[in-house]
């Protein structure tokens, strides 16, 4: 099993130049149509090939349907890109109301955006109620028993939702 | 959404259980002991716990003003959802001894280390002072749930911080062999190949290993490892003299003295078998290896042969000299 993976990996790596040359130009123009900016399209196109190289599960798919795989990876990256924009926008509008001493430096800003992206990713796979409960507890600082009262459920149920949400956050890559 | 498959889901589930328990009102002192025990059990537990705390610390670090109800309306807006977060902070724990803080409680994850022969003092933001001896590496996680310090290698002297009128979370030193919980203290912790040595100067610490739980009080010391079933508390002779740049040997075999001093210097030392176990007593300057060797040559029947500057041999004194 492991041997096959290793061999398959090297097929991607060996053929990488070929794959890159064959697909570079159509991918860039496809991306350009999607995002409407040549520079951004070029960036995402590069990232797509990097993803291709670093994920070993791609080996077989690239043999059979290179276009489908590359489009699939690129789509994910475009979504991530817009998502990041949204997160950044939301962050900027949030701190526009902030008092001066709360405004953070660029390094901290990066961590904040990354944290929000992660939180967003983890929570987006959870049911609405679980998400609500988690945010109330973690961001509003509500106690479990207050949350239980608010939703008219048992405290043990609140804990079950919390556990699910913690697991989702911790399992995230 | 990529799930990381090599993460151990059973351990993550346990971490989630602990986090929920710590956050609930039901947490008891016994639970904290159980948590210490769980952390002491194995490295996978400690790593997962550390990772979880890293993530939680980042959430805690979100500015107060990152605010909004909109996080909850994300899904209604389809793919281009807007993320905003609620204004309150990540107020994770409200346990028995933790009070909820309304202000921003900065937490810090940091790495500190020293090179061979180097020592360094670090003051953490709760006021705790950590002195690092030679070849030491630590990481710290300080937030509202815990003040925890991982001793990865070497030796540290800790004076835990106190804030007037404020209850701070318990201070723990996490090692490969067990967890040391400070009970308002100053103490020394040294990691060796065989295990951990802890010496307490003030108050007491609670040591939890897989097999044992022991209180070590001021003036006492304890050597323990994860394999030891019943570690024994001993009277403390001299505590952490390295802080004064000294090492005190009381009837110590020569090779152990050289090993001890070798921690501070890049030297390769061979000791002739016939003199390895000569008993040595005295107080030695840990930073002056050459001087110490000269002193030993004067008082013991030994000679030092320098093969290169860095490589030397300790041999019995030649009979005619």
CSV table of C-alpha atoms in Angstrom, one decimal:
chain,number,residue,atom,x,y,z
A,1,UNK,CA,0.0,0.0,0.0
A,2,UNK,CA,2.7,2.4,1.1
A,3,UNK,CA,4.9,1.5,-1.8
A,4,UNK,CA,2.1,2.3,-4.3
A,5,UNK,CA,1.7,5.7,-2.8
A,6,UNK,CA,5.4,6.4,-3.0
A,7,UNK,CA,5.6,5.3,-6.6
A,8,UNK,CA,2.5,7.3,-7.4
A,9,UNK,CA,4.0,10.4,-5.7
A,10,UNK,CA,7.0,10.2,-7.9
A,11,UNK,CA,4.8,10.0,-11.0
A,12,UNK,CA,3.4,13.4,-10.2
A,13,UNK,CA,6.9,14.7,-9.4
A,14,UNK,CA,8.4,13.2,-12.5
A,15,UNK,CA,5.7,14.5,-14.8
A,16,UNK,CA,5.3,17.7,-13.1
A,17,UNK,CA,7.1,19.8,-15.7
A,18,UNK,CA,4.9,18.3,-18.4
A,19,UNK,CA,1.7,18.8,-16.4
A,20,UNK,CA,2.7,22.3,-15.6
A,21,UNK,CA,3.5,23.2,-19.2
A,22,UNK,CA,0.4,21.5,-20.7
A,23,UNK,CA,-2.0,23.1,-18.3
A,24,UNK,CA,-0.5,26.4,-17.2
A,25,UNK,CA,-2.1,28.6,-19.8
A,26,UNK,CA,-5.6,27.4,-19.9
A,27,UNK,CA,-5.8,27.3,-16.1
A,28,UNK,CA,-4.6,30.9,-15.9
A,29,UNK,CA,-7.2,32.1,-18.4
A,30,UNK,CA,-10.0,30.1,-16.8
A,31,UNK,CA,-9.0,31.6,-13.4
A,32,UNK,CA,-8.8,35.1,-15.0
A,33,UNK,CA,-12.5,34.8,-16.1
A,34,UNK,CA,-13.4,33.6,-12.6
A,35,UNK,CA,-11.7,36.3,-10.6
A,36,UNK,CA,-11.4,39.1,-13.2
A,37,UNK,CA,-7.8,40.0,-12.4
A,38,UNK,CA,-4.8,38.6,-14.3
A,39,UNK,CA,-2.4,39.1,-11.4
A,40,UNK,CA,-4.6,37.3,-8.9
A,41,UNK,CA,-5.3,34.5,-11.4
A,42,UNK,CA,-1.6,34.0,-11.8
A,43,UNK,CA,-1.1,33.8,-8.1
A,44,UNK,CA,-3.9,31.3,-7.6
A,45,UNK,CA,-2.7,29.3,-10.6
A,46,UNK,CA,0.8,29.0,-8.9
A,47,UNK,CA,-0.8,27.9,-5.7
A,48,UNK,CA,-2.9,25.3,-7.5
A,49,UNK,CA,0.3,23.6,-8.8
A,50,UNK,CA,1.9,23.8,-5.4
A,51,UNK,CA,-1.2,22.0,-3.9
A,52,UNK,CA,-0.9,19.4,-6.6
A,53,UNK,CA,2.7,18.7,-5.7
A,54,UNK,CA,2.2,18.6,-2.0
A,55,UNK,CA,-0.9,16.4,-1.8
A,56,UNK,CA,-0.1,12.8,-2.5
A,57,UNK,CA,-3.7,11.8,-3.0
A,58,UNK,CA,-3.7,13.6,-6.3
A,59,UNK,CA,-1.4,11.2,-8.1
A,60,UNK,CA,-4.0,9.0,-9.7
A,61,UNK,CA,-6.5,11.7,-10.6
A,62,UNK,CA,-3.8,13.7,-12.4
A,63,UNK,CA,-3.1,10.7,-14.6
A,64,UNK,CA,-6.7,10.3,-15.7
A,65,UNK,CA,-8.3,13.7,-15.6
A,66,UNK,CA,-5.7,16.5,-15.1
A,67,UNK,CA,-8.1,19.2,-16.1
A,68,UNK,CA,-10.8,18.1,-13.7
A,69,UNK,CA,-8.4,17.9,-10.8
A,70,UNK,CA,-6.7,21.2,-11.4
A,71,UNK,CA,-10.1,22.9,-11.8
A,72,UNK,CA,-11.2,21.3,-8.5
A,73,UNK,CA,-8.1,22.5,-6.6
A,74,UNK,CA,-8.3,26.0,-8.2
A,75,UNK,CA,-12.0,26.3,-7.3
A,76,UNK,CA,-11.2,25.6,-3.6
A,77,UNK,CA,-8.5,28.2,-3.6
A,78,UNK,CA,-10.8,30.8,-5.2
A,79,UNK,CA,-13.4,30.2,-2.5
A,80,UNK,CA,-10.7,30.5,0.2
A,81,UNK,CA,-9.5,33.7,-1.4
A,82,UNK,CA,-13.0,35.3,-1.3
A,83,UNK,CA,-13.6,33.9,2.1
A,84,UNK,CA,-10.4,35.6,3.3
A,85,UNK,CA,-11.5,38.9,1.8
A,86,UNK,CA,-14.8,38.6,3.6
A,87,UNK,CA,-13.1,37.9,6.9
A,88,UNK,CA,-10.7,40.7,6.4
A,89,UNK,CA,-13.5,43.1,5.4
A,90,UNK,CA,-15.5,42.1,8.5
A,91,UNK,CA,-12.5,42.5,10.7
A,92,UNK,CA,-11.7,46.0,9.3
A,93,UNK,CA,-15.2,47.2,9.7
A,94,UNK,CA,-15.3,45.8,13.2
A,95,UNK,CA,-12.1,47.6,14.3
A,96,UNK,CA,-13.2,50.8,12.6
A,97,UNK,CA,-15.4,51.3,15.7
A,98,UNK,CA,-12.6,50.4,18.0
A,99,UNK,CA,-10.8,52.8,20.2
A,100,UNK,CA,-7.2,53.5,19.2
A,101,UNK,CA,-5.4,51.3,21.7
A,102,UNK,CA,-7.2,48.3,20.4
A,103,UNK,CA,-6.0,48.6,16.8
A,104,UNK,CA,-3.3,45.9,16.3
A,105,UNK,CA,-0.2,45.7,14.2
A,106,UNK,CA,0.2,43.8,10.9
A,107,UNK,CA,1.6,40.7,12.6
A,108,UNK,CA,-1.2,40.4,15.0
A,109,UNK,CA,-3.7,41.2,12.3
A,110,UNK,CA,-2.4,38.2,10.3
A,111,UNK,CA,-2.9,35.9,13.4
A,112,UNK,CA,-6.4,37.4,13.9
A,113,UNK,CA,-7.4,36.7,10.3
A,114,UNK,CA,-6.0,33.2,10.4
A,115,UNK,CA,-7.8,32.5,13.6
A,116,UNK,CA,-11.1,33.8,12.2
A,117,UNK,CA,-10.6,31.7,9.1
A,118,UNK,CA,-10.0,28.6,11.2
A,119,UNK,CA,-13.0,29.3,13.4
A,120,UNK,CA,-15.2,29.9,10.4
A,121,UNK,CA,-14.1,26.7,8.7
A,122,UNK,CA,-14.6,24.6,11.8
A,123,UNK,CA,-18.0,26.1,12.6
A,124,UNK,CA,-19.3,26.0,9.1
A,125,UNK,CA,-19.6,22.2,9.2
A,126,UNK,CA,-21.7,22.2,12.4
A,127,UNK,CA,-25.4,22.5,12.8
A,128,UNK,CA,-26.8,26.0,13.5
A,129,UNK,CA,-27.7,25.3,17.1
A,130,UNK,CA,-24.2,23.9,17.9
A,131,UNK,CA,-22.6,26.9,16.3
A,132,UNK,CA,-24.8,29.3,18.2
A,133,UNK,CA,-24.1,27.6,21.5
A,134,UNK,CA,-20.4,27.6,20.9
A,135,UNK,CA,-20.2,31.3,20.0
A,136,UNK,CA,-22.3,32.3,23.0
A,137,UNK,CA,-20.1,30.3,25.3
A,138,UNK,CA,-16.7,31.2,23.8
A,139,UNK,CA,-17.2,34.7,22.5
A,140,UNK,CA,-19.9,36.1,24.8
A,141,UNK,CA,-18.8,34.3,27.9
A,142,UNK,CA,-22.1,32.9,28.8
A,143,UNK,CA,-22.2,30.1,31.3
A,144,UNK,CA,-23.6,26.7,30.2
A,145,UNK,CA,-26.5,27.0,32.5
A,146,UNK,CA,-27.5,30.4,31.1
A,147,UNK,CA,-27.3,29.0,27.6
A,148,UNK,CA,-29.4,26.0,28.6
A,149,UNK,CA,-32.0,28.3,30.0
A,150,UNK,CA,-32.0,30.5,26.9
A,151,UNK,CA,-32.6,27.6,24.6
A,152,UNK,CA,-34.8,25.6,27.1
A,153,UNK,CA,-32.6,22.6,26.9
A,154,UNK,CA,-30.7,20.6,29.6
A,155,UNK,CA,-27.2,21.7,30.6
A,156,UNK,CA,-25.9,18.3,29.6
A,157,UNK,CA,-27.2,18.9,26.1
A,158,UNK,CA,-25.3,22.2,26.0
A,159,UNK,CA,-22.2,20.3,27.0
A,160,UNK,CA,-22.7,17.8,24.2
A,161,UNK,CA,-22.9,20.6,21.7
A,162,UNK,CA,-19.8,22.3,23.1
A,163,UNK,CA,-17.8,19.0,22.9
A,164,UNK,CA,-18.8,18.6,19.3
A,165,UNK,CA,-17.7,22.1,18.4
A,166,UNK,CA,-14.4,21.7,20.3
A,167,UNK,CA,-13.7,18.5,18.4
A,168,UNK,CA,-14.4,20.3,15.1
A,169,UNK,CA,-12.0,23.1,16.0
A,170,UNK,CA,-9.3,20.7,17.1
A,171,UNK,CA,-9.6,18.3,14.1
A,172,UNK,CA,-9.1,21.0,11.6
A,173,UNK,CA,-5.8,20.8,9.7
B,1,UNK,CA,-12.5,21.3,4.9
B,2,UNK,CA,-9.6,19.0,5.4
B,3,UNK,CA,-9.6,16.7,8.3
B,4,UNK,CA,-6.2,15.9,9.5
B,5,UNK,CA,-6.2,12.1,9.5
B,6,UNK,CA,-3.1,11.5,11.5
B,7,UNK,CA,-4.5,13.3,14.5
B,8,UNK,CA,-5.7,10.9,17.1
B,9,UNK,CA,-9.4,11.4,17.3
B,10,UNK,CA,-9.7,9.5,20.6
B,11,UNK,CA,-7.2,11.9,22.2
B,12,UNK,CA,-8.9,14.9,20.7
B,13,UNK,CA,-12.2,13.7,22.1
B,14,UNK,CA,-10.6,13.5,25.5
B,15,UNK,CA,-9.2,17.0,25.2
B,16,UNK,CA,-12.7,18.2,24.2
B,17,UNK,CA,-14.1,16.5,27.3
B,18,UNK,CA,-11.5,18.3,29.5
B,19,UNK,CA,-12.2,21.7,28.0
B,20,UNK,CA,-16.0,21.3,28.5
B,21,UNK,CA,-15.4,20.2,32.1
B,22,UNK,CA,-13.1,23.1,32.8
B,23,UNK,CA,-15.6,25.5,31.4
B,24,UNK,CA,-18.5,24.2,33.4
B,25,UNK,CA,-19.4,25.1,36.9
B,26,UNK,CA,-19.0,21.5,38.1
B,27,UNK,CA,-15.3,21.3,38.0
B,28,UNK,CA,-13.8,20.1,41.3
B,29,UNK,CA,-10.3,19.9,42.7
B,30,UNK,CA,-10.4,16.1,42.1
B,31,UNK,CA,-11.0,16.8,38.4
B,32,UNK,CA,-7.9,19.0,38.3
B,33,UNK,CA,-6.0,16.1,39.8
B,34,UNK,CA,-7.3,13.8,37.2
B,35,UNK,CA,-6.3,16.2,34.5
B,36,UNK,CA,-2.8,16.3,35.8
B,37,UNK,CA,-2.7,12.5,35.9
B,38,UNK,CA,-4.0,12.4,32.3
B,39,UNK,CA,-1.4,14.8,31.2
B,40,UNK,CA,1.3,12.8,33.0
B,41,UNK,CA,0.2,9.7,31.2
B,42,UNK,CA,1.8,10.3,27.8
B,43,UNK,CA,3.2,12.7,25.3
B,44,UNK,CA,0.3,12.4,22.9
B,45,UNK,CA,-1.9,13.8,25.6
B,46,UNK,CA,0.4,16.7,26.4
B,47,UNK,CA,0.9,17.5,22.7
B,48,UNK,CA,-2.9,17.5,22.0
B,49,UNK,CA,-3.5,19.6,25.1
B,50,UNK,CA,-0.8,22.1,24.1
B,51,UNK,CA,-2.2,22.4,20.5
B,52,UNK,CA,-5.7,22.9,21.8
B,53,UNK,CA,-4.5,25.7,24.1
B,54,UNK,CA,-2.6,27.3,21.3
B,55,UNK,CA,-5.8,27.6,19.3
B,56,UNK,CA,-7.8,28.8,22.3
B,57,UNK,CA,-5.1,31.3,23.1
B,58,UNK,CA,-5.4,32.7,19.5
B,59,UNK,CA,-9.1,33.1,20.0
B,60,UNK,CA,-8.5,34.8,23.3
B,61,UNK,CA,-6.2,37.2,21.5
B,62,UNK,CA,-8.9,38.5,19.2
B,63,UNK,CA,-9.4,42.2,19.8
B,64,UNK,CA,-12.4,43.2,21.8
B,65,UNK,CA,-13.7,45.2,19.0
B,66,UNK,CA,-13.9,42.3,16.5
B,67,UNK,CA,-17.6,42.3,17.1
B,68,UNK,CA,-20.8,41.2,15.7
B,69,UNK,CA,-23.7,39.0,15.5
B,70,UNK,CA,-23.0,38.3,11.9
B,71,UNK,CA,-21.0,35.2,12.4
B,72,UNK,CA,-24.4,33.6,12.9
B,73,UNK,CA,-25.8,35.0,9.7
B,74,UNK,CA,-22.9,33.6,7.7
B,75,UNK,CA,-24.8,30.7,6.2
B,76,UNK,CA,-27.7,32.7,5.1
B,77,UNK,CA,-25.5,34.7,2.8
B,78,UNK,CA,-24.4,31.6,0.8
B,79,UNK,CA,-20.9,31.3,-0.2
B,80,UNK,CA,-19.9,34.9,0.3
B,81,UNK,CA,-20.7,35.0,3.9
B,82,UNK,CA,-19.5,37.7,6.1
B,83,UNK,CA,-17.6,36.7,9.2
B,84,UNK,CA,-17.9,38.9,12.2
B,85,UNK,CA,-17.4,37.9,15.7
B,86,UNK,CA,-19.2,38.7,18.8
B,87,UNK,CA,-17.7,41.3,21.0
B,88,UNK,CA,-17.0,39.4,24.2
B,89,UNK,CA,-13.8,37.6,24.7
B,90,UNK,CA,-13.2,34.0,24.7
B,91,UNK,CA,-13.9,33.6,28.4
B,92,UNK,CA,-13.1,30.0,28.6
B,93,UNK,CA,-12.9,29.0,32.2
B,94,UNK,CA,-15.0,29.8,35.2
B,95,UNK,CA,-13.8,27.1,37.4
B,96,UNK,CA,-13.7,27.0,41.2
B,97,UNK,CA,-10.6,29.1,41.5
B,98,UNK,CA,-10.8,31.2,38.4
B,99,UNK,CA,-12.8,34.3,38.4
B,100,UNK,CA,-14.2,35.6,35.1
B,101,UNK,CA,-12.1,38.5,33.9
B,102,UNK,CA,-13.9,41.2,32.0
B,103,UNK,CA,-10.8,42.8,30.6
B,104,UNK,CA,-8.4,41.4,28.1
B,105,UNK,CA,-6.4,38.7,29.6
B,106,UNK,CA,-3.4,38.5,27.4
B,107,UNK,CA,-2.0,35.1,27.1
B,108,UNK,CA,1.3,34.2,25.6
B,109,UNK,CA,2.9,31.2,24.0
B,110,UNK,CA,6.6,31.5,24.0
B,111,UNK,CA,9.7,29.6,23.5
B,112,UNK,CA,12.9,30.2,25.5
B,113,UNK,CA,16.1,28.3,25.3
B,114,UNK,CA,19.7,28.6,26.3
B,115,UNK,CA,22.9,27.3,24.6
B,116,UNK,CA,25.6,25.3,26.3
B,117,UNK,CA,27.1,27.3,29.2
B,118,UNK,CA,24.5,30.0,28.9
B,119,UNK,CA,21.9,31.0,31.5
B,120,UNK,CA,19.1,33.4,31.3
B,121,UNK,CA,16.2,34.8,33.3
B,122,UNK,CA,12.7,35.2,31.9
B,123,UNK,CA,9.9,37.1,33.5
B,124,UNK,CA,6.5,36.0,32.4
B,125,UNK,CA,3.5,38.3,32.3
B,126,UNK,CA,1.9,36.9,35.5
B,127,UNK,CA,5.1,38.0,37.3
B,128,UNK,CA,6.6,34.5,37.5
B,129,UNK,CA,10.3,34.4,37.1
B,130,UNK,CA,12.0,31.5,35.3
B,131,UNK,CA,15.7,31.1,35.5
B,132,UNK,CA,17.1,28.8,32.7
B,133,UNK,CA,20.3,26.9,33.3
B,134,UNK,CA,22.6,25.6,30.5
B,135,UNK,CA,21.1,23.7,27.5
B,136,UNK,CA,17.5,24.3,28.5
B,137,UNK,CA,14.4,24.6,26.4
B,138,UNK,CA,10.9,25.5,27.6
B,139,UNK,CA,7.6,26.5,26.1
B,140,UNK,CA,4.9,28.3,28.0
B,141,UNK,CA,1.2,28.6,27.7
B,142,UNK,CA,-0.4,31.2,29.8
B,143,UNK,CA,-4.1,32.0,29.6
B,144,UNK,CA,-7.2,32.0,31.8
B,145,UNK,CA,-7.3,28.3,32.1
B,146,UNK,CA,-3.8,27.5,32.9
B,147,UNK,CA,-0.3,28.7,33.4
B,148,UNK,CA,1.7,25.8,32.0
B,149,UNK,CA,5.3,25.4,31.2
B,150,UNK,CA,6.7,22.5,29.3
B,151,UNK,CA,10.3,21.6,30.3
B,152,UNK,CA,11.7,20.0,27.1
B,153,UNK,CA,15.3,19.8,28.3
B,154,UNK,CA,17.6,21.2,30.9
B,155,UNK,CA,17.0,22.8,34.3
B,156,UNK,CA,15.0,25.7,35.5
B,157,UNK,CA,14.3,27.6,38.8
B,158,UNK,CA,10.8,28.9,39.1
B,159,UNK,CA,9.5,31.6,41.3
B,160,UNK,CA,5.8,31.7,40.7
B,161,UNK,CA,4.1,35.1,40.3
B,162,UNK,CA,1.3,36.3,42.5
B,163,UNK,CA,-1.0,39.1,41.7
B,164,UNK,CA,-2.4,41.0,44.6
B,165,UNK,CA,-6.0,40.1,45.3
B,166,UNK,CA,-6.3,38.1,42.1
B,167,UNK,CA,-6.8,34.4,41.8
B,168,UNK,CA,-4.5,32.9,39.1
B,169,UNK,CA,-4.9,29.6,37.5
B,170,UNK,CA,-2.7,26.8,38.8
B,171,UNK,CA,0.9,26.8,37.6
B,172,UNK,CA,2.1,23.5,36.2
B,173,UNK,CA,5.4,22.3,34.9
B,174,UNK,CA,4.8,19.5,32.4
B,175,UNK,CA,7.6,17.1,31.8
B,176,UNK,CA,8.0,13.8,30.0
B,177,UNK,CA,7.8,12.0,33.4
B,178,UNK,CA,5.0,13.7,35.2
B,179,UNK,CA,3.4,17.0,36.1
B,180,UNK,CA,4.5,19.3,38.9
B,181,UNK,CA,1.9,21.7,40.2
B,182,UNK,CA,3.2,24.7,42.1
B,183,UNK,CA,1.5,25.6,45.4
B,184,UNK,CA,2.7,29.1,45.7
B,185,UNK,CA,6.4,28.4,45.4
B,186,UNK,CA,10.0,28.7,44.4
B,187,UNK,CA,11.4,25.5,43.1
B,188,UNK,CA,14.0,23.9,40.9
B,189,UNK,CA,13.3,21.3,38.2
B,190,UNK,CA,16.0,19.4,36.3
B,191,UNK,CA,15.4,17.0,33.5
B,192,UNK,CA,18.0,14.2,33.2
B,193,UNK,CA,18.2,11.1,31.1
B,194,UNK,CA,16.9,9.1,34.1
B,195,UNK,CA,14.0,11.3,34.9
B,196,UNK,CA,13.1,14.5,36.7
B,197,UNK,CA,14.6,16.0,39.9
B,198,UNK,CA,12.6,18.6,41.8
B,199,UNK,CA,13.9,20.7,44.7
B,200,UNK,CA,11.6,22.9,46.6
B,201,UNK,CA,12.8,26.1,48.3
B,202,UNK,CA,9.5,27.7,49.4
B,203,UNK,CA,6.1,26.3,50.2
B,204,UNK,CA,5.3,23.1,48.3
B,205,UNK,CA,4.7,21.4,44.9
B,206,UNK,CA,2.4,18.5,44.0
B,207,UNK,CA,4.0,15.9,41.7
B,208,UNK,CA,1.7,13.6,39.7
B,209,UNK,CA,3.1,10.7,37.7
B,210,UNK,CA,1.4,7.7,36.2
B,211,UNK,CA,1.9,5.7,39.3
B,212,UNK,CA,2.1,8.2,42.2
B,213,UNK,CA,1.1,11.5,43.6
B,214,UNK,CA,3.4,13.2,46.1
B,215,UNK,CA,3.6,16.4,47.9
B,216,UNK,CA,7.2,17.9,48.1
B,217,UNK,CA,7.6,20.6,50.7
B,218,UNK,CA,10.2,23.4,51.2
B,219,UNK,CA,13.5,21.8,52.1
B,220,UNK,CA,12.7,18.6,50.3
B,221,UNK,CA,13.7,17.1,47.0
B,222,UNK,CA,12.3,14.3,44.8
B,223,UNK,CA,13.7,12.3,41.9
B,224,UNK,CA,11.0,10.7,39.8
B,225,UNK,CA,10.4,9.1,36.5
B,226,UNK,CA,7.4,7.7,34.7
B,227,UNK,CA,8.6,4.1,35.4
B,228,UNK,CA,9.1,4.6,39.1
B,229,UNK,CA,6.3,3.1,41.2
B,230,UNK,CA,7.2,4.8,44.5
B,231,UNK,CA,9.5,7.8,44.3
B,232,UNK,CA,10.8,8.9,47.7
B,233,UNK,CA,11.0,12.4,49.1
B,234,UNK,CA,14.4,13.3,50.4
B,235,UNK,CA,15.9,16.1,52.6
B,236,UNK,CA,17.3,18.8,50.5
B,237,UNK,CA,20.9,19.6,51.0
B,238,UNK,CA,21.7,22.6,48.9
B,239,UNK,CA,19.2,24.0,46.4
B,240,UNK,CA,20.0,25.1,42.9
B,241,UNK,CA,23.6,26.4,43.5
B,242,UNK,CA,23.9,26.8,39.7
B,243,UNK,CA,22.1,30.1,40.1
B,244,UNK,CA,25.2,31.3,41.9
B,245,UNK,CA,27.5,29.7,39.3
B,246,UNK,CA,28.5,26.9,41.7
B,247,UNK,CA,28.3,23.2,41.9
B,248,UNK,CA,28.6,21.5,45.2
B,249,UNK,CA,29.8,17.9,45.3
B,250,UNK,CA,29.5,15.8,48.4
B,251,UNK,CA,31.3,12.5,48.0
B,252,UNK,CA,30.5,12.3,44.4
B,253,UNK,CA,32.3,9.9,42.0
B,254,UNK,CA,34.7,11.8,39.8
B,255,UNK,CA,32.9,10.8,36.6
B,256,UNK,CA,29.6,12.2,37.8
B,257,UNK,CA,31.3,15.5,38.7
B,258,UNK,CA,32.8,15.7,35.3
B,259,UNK,CA,29.4,14.9,33.7
B,260,UNK,CA,27.8,17.6,35.8
B,261,UNK,CA,30.4,20.2,34.8
B,262,UNK,CA,30.3,19.0,31.2
B,263,UNK,CA,26.8,20.3,30.9
B,264,UNK,CA,28.3,23.8,30.7
B,265,UNK,CA,31.2,23.2,28.3
B,266,UNK,CA,31.9,21.8,24.9
B,267,UNK,CA,34.4,19.3,25.9
B,268,UNK,CA,35.0,15.6,25.2
B,269,UNK,CA,36.4,14.0,28.3
B,270,UNK,CA,37.7,10.5,28.7
B,271,UNK,CA,38.2,9.3,32.2
B,272,UNK,CA,40.5,6.3,32.9
B,273,UNK,CA,38.5,3.4,34.4
B,274,UNK,CA,40.8,3.1,37.5
B,275,UNK,CA,39.9,6.6,38.7
B,276,UNK,CA,36.3,7.0,37.6
B,277,UNK,CA,34.9,6.4,41.0
B,278,UNK,CA,37.3,8.4,43.2
B,279,UNK,CA,35.1,10.3,45.7
B,280,UNK,CA,35.2,14.1,45.3
B,281,UNK,CA,33.9,16.8,47.6
B,282,UNK,CA,34.1,20.5,47.2
B,283,UNK,CA,32.6,23.6,45.6
B,284,UNK,CA,33.3,24.2,42.0
B,285,UNK,CA,33.0,27.1,39.6
B,286,UNK,CA,30.8,25.8,36.8
B,287,UNK,CA,32.1,28.3,34.3
B,288,UNK,CA,35.8,27.6,34.8
B,289,UNK,CA,36.3,24.1,33.6
B,290,UNK,CA,40.1,24.4,33.1
B,291,UNK,CA,40.5,25.9,36.6
B,292,UNK,CA,38.4,23.1,38.1
B,293,UNK,CA,40.5,20.5,36.5
B,294,UNK,CA,43.7,22.1,37.7
B,295,UNK,CA,42.3,22.2,41.2
B,296,UNK,CA,41.4,18.5,41.0
B,297,UNK,CA,44.9,17.6,39.8
B,298,UNK,CA,46.4,19.3,42.8
B,299,UNK,CA,44.2,17.5,45.4
B,300,UNK,CA,43.7,14.1,43.7
B,301,UNK,CA,46.1,11.6,42.3
B,302,UNK,CA,45.1,12.4,38.7
B,303,UNK,CA,46.5,14.2,35.6
B,304,UNK,CA,44.9,15.8,32.7
B,305,UNK,CA,46.2,15.1,29.2
B,306,UNK,CA,45.0,17.5,26.5
B,307,UNK,CA,44.7,15.8,23.2
B,308,UNK,CA,43.3,18.9,21.6
B,309,UNK,CA,41.8,22.0,23.3
B,310,UNK,CA,38.4,20.3,23.3
B,311,UNK,CA,39.4,16.7,23.8
B,312,UNK,CA,41.1,15.6,26.9
B,313,UNK,CA,41.7,12.6,29.1
B,314,UNK,CA,41.9,12.3,32.8
B,315,UNK,CA,44.5,9.6,33.8
B,316,UNK,CA,46.1,8.4,37.1
B,317,UNK,CA,49.0,10.5,38.2
B,318,UNK,CA,52.3,9.1,36.8
B,319,UNK,CA,54.2,7.5,39.8
B,320,UNK,CA,57.5,9.4,39.2
B,321,UNK,CA,55.9,12.9,39.1
